[in-house]
CSV table of N, CA and C in Angstrom, one decimal:
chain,number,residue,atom,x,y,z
A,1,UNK,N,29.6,156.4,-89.1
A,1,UNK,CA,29.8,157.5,-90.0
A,1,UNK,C,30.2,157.0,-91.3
A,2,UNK,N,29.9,157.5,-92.2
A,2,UNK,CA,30.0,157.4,-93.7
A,2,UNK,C,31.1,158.1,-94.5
A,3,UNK,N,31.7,157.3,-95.0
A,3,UNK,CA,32.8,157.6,-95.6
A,3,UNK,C,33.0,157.7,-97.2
A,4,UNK,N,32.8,158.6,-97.7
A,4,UNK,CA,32.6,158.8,-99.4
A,4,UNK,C,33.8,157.4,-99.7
A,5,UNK,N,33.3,157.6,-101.3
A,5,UNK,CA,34.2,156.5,-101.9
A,5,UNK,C,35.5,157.0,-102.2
A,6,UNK,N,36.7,155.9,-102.3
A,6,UNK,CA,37.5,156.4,-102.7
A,6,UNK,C,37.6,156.3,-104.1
A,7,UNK,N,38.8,157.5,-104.3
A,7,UNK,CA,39.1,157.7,-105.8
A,7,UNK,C,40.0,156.6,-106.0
A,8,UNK,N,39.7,156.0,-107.5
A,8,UNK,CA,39.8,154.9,-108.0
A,8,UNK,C,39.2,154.7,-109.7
A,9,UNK,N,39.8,154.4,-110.6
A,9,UNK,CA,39.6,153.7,-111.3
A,9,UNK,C,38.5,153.1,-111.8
A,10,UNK,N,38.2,152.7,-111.1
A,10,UNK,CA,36.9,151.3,-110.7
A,10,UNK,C,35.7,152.1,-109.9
A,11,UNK,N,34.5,152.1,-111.0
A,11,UNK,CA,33.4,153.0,-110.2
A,11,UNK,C,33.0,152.3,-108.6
A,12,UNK,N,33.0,152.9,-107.9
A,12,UNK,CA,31.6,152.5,-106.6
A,12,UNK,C,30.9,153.4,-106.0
A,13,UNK,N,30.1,152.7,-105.9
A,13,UNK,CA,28.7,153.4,-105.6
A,13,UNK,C,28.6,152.5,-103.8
A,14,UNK,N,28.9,153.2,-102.8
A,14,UNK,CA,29.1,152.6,-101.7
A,14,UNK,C,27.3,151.9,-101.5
A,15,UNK,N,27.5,151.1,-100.8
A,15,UNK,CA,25.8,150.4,-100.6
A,15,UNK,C,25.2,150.8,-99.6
A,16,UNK,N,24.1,150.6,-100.2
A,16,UNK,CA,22.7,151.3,-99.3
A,16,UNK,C,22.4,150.6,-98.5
A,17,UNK,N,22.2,151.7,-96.9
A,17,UNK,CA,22.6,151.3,-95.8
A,17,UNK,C,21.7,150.7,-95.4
A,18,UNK,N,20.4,150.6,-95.9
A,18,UNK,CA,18.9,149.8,-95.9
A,18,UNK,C,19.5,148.2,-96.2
A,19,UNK,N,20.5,147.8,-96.9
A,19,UNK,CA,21.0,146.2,-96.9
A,19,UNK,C,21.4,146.0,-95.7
A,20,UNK,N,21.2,144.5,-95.5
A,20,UNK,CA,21.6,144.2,-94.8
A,20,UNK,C,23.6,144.0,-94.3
A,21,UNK,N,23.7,144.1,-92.6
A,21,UNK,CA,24.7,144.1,-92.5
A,21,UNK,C,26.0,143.3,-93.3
A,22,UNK,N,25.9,142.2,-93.5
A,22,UNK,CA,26.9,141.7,-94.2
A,22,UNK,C,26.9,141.7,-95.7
A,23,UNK,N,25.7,142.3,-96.5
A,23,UNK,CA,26.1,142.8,-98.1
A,23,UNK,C,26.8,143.4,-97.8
A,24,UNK,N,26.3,144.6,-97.0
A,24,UNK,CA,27.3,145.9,-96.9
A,24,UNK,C,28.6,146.0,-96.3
A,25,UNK,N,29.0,144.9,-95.9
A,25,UNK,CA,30.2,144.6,-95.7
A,25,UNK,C,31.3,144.2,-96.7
A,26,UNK,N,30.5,143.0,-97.3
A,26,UNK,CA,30.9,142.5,-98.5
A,26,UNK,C,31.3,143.7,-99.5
A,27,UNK,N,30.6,144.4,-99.3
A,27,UNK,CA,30.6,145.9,-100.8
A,27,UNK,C,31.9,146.4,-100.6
A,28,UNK,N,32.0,146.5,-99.3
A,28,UNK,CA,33.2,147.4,-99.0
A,28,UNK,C,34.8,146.7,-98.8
A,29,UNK,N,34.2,145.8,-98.2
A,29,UNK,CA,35.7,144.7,-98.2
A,29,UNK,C,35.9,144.1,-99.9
A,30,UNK,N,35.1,144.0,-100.7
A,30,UNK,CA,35.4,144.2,-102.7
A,30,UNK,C,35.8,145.3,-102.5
A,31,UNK,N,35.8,146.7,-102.2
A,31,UNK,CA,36.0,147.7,-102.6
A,31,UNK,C,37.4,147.7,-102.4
A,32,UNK,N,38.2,147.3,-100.8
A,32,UNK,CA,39.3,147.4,-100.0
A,32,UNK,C,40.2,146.7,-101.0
A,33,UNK,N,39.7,145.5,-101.8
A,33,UNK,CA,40.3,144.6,-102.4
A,33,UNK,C,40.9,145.3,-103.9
A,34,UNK,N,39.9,145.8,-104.7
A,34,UNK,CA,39.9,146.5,-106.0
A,34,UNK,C,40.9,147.7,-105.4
A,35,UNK,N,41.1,148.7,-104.3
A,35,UNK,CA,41.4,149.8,-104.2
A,35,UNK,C,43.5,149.2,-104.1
A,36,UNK,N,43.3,148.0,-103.5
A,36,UNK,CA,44.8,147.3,-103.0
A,36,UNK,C,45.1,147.0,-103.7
A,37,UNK,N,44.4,146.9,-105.0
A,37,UNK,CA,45.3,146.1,-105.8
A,37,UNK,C,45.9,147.3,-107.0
A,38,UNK,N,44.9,148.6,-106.8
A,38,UNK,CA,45.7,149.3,-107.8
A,38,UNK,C,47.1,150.6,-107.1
A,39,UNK,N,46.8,149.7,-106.0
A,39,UNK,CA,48.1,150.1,-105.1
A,39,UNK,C,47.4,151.5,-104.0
A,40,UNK,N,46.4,151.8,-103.8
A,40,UNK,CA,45.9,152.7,-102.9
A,40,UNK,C,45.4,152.5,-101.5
A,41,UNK,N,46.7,152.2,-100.9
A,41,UNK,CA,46.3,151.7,-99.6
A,41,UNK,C,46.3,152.3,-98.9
A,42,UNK,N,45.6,153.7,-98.6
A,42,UNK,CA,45.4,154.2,-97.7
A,42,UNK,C,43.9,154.3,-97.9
A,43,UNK,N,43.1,154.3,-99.1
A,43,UNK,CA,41.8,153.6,-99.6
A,43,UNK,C,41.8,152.8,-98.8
A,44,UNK,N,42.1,151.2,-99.4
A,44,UNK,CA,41.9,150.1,-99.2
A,44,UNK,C,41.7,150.0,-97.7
A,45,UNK,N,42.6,150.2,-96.7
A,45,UNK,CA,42.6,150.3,-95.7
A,45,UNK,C,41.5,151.2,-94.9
A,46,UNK,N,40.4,152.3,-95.4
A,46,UNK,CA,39.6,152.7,-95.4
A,46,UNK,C,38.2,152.0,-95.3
A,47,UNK,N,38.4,150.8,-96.8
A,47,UNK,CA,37.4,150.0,-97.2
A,47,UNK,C,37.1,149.2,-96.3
A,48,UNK,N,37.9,148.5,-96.2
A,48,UNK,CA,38.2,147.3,-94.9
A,48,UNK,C,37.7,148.1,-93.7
A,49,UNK,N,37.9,149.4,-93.4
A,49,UNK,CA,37.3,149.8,-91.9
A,49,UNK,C,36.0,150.0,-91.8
A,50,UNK,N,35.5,150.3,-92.9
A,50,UNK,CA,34.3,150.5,-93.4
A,50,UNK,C,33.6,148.9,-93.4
A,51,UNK,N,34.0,147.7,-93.9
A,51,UNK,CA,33.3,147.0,-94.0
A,51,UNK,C,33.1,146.2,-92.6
A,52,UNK,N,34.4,146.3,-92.0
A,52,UNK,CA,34.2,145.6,-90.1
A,52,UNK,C,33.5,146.8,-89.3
A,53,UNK,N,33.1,147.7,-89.9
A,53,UNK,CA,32.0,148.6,-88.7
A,53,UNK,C,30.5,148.2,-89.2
A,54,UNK,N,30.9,147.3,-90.5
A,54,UNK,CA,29.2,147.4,-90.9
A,54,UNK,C,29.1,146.1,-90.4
A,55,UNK,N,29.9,144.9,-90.3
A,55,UNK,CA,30.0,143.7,-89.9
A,55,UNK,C,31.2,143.0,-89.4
A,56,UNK,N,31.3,143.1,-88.0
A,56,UNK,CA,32.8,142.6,-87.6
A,56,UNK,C,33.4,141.4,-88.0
A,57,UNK,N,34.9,141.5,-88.8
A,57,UNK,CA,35.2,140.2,-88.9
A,57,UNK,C,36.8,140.4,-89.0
A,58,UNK,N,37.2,139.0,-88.4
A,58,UNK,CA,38.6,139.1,-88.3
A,58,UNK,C,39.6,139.3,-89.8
A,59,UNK,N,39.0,138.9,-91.1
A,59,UNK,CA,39.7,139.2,-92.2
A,59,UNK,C,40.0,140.3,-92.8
A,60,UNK,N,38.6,141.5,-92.2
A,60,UNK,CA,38.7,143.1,-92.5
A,60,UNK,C,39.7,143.7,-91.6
A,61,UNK,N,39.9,143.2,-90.3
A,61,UNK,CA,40.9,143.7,-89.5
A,61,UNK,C,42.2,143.5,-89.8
A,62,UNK,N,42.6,141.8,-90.0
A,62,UNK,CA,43.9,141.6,-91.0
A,62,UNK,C,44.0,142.8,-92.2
A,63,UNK,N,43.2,142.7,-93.1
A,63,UNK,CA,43.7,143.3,-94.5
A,63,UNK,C,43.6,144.3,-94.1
A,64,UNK,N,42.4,145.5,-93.4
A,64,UNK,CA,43.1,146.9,-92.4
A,64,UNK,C,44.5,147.3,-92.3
A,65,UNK,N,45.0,146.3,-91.5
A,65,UNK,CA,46.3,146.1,-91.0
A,65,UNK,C,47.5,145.6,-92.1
A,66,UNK,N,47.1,144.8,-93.1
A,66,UNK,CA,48.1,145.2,-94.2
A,66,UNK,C,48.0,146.2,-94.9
A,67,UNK,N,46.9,146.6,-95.3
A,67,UNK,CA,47.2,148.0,-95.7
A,67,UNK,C,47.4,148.9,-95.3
A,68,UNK,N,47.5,149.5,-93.9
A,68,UNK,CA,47.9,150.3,-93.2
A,68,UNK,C,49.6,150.0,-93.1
A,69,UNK,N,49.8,149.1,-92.8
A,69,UNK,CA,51.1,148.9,-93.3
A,69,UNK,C,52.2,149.5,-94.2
């Protein structure tokens, strides 16, 4: 399932789902990163879930979990 972008500051344009799995990961775990840092961690934490369903990896799960935090 697809998750609009979060509101933010910082344009994104979530990536097209025609890339491959790990751009589209990448897109989103940048996104999780930009959204953490302007302190929107219920975003960020979004981004990160978004980027381990497009491509599992244990660093989207950590930062998930800090931001959920």
């Amino acid at each position: 399932a697809s998750t609009p972008a979060m509101r933010s500051a910082t344009p994104f344009e979530p990536p097209d789902p025609s890339l491959p799995a790990a751009q589209r990961a990448s897109a989103w775990f940048m996104r999780g990163d930009v959204l953490r840092s302007e302190q929107d961690f219920a975003g960020a934490a979004r981004a990160y879930d978004e980027s381990y369903a497009a491509y599992p990896s244990s660093q989207a799960l950590y930062n998930a979990a800090l931001a959920y935090e």
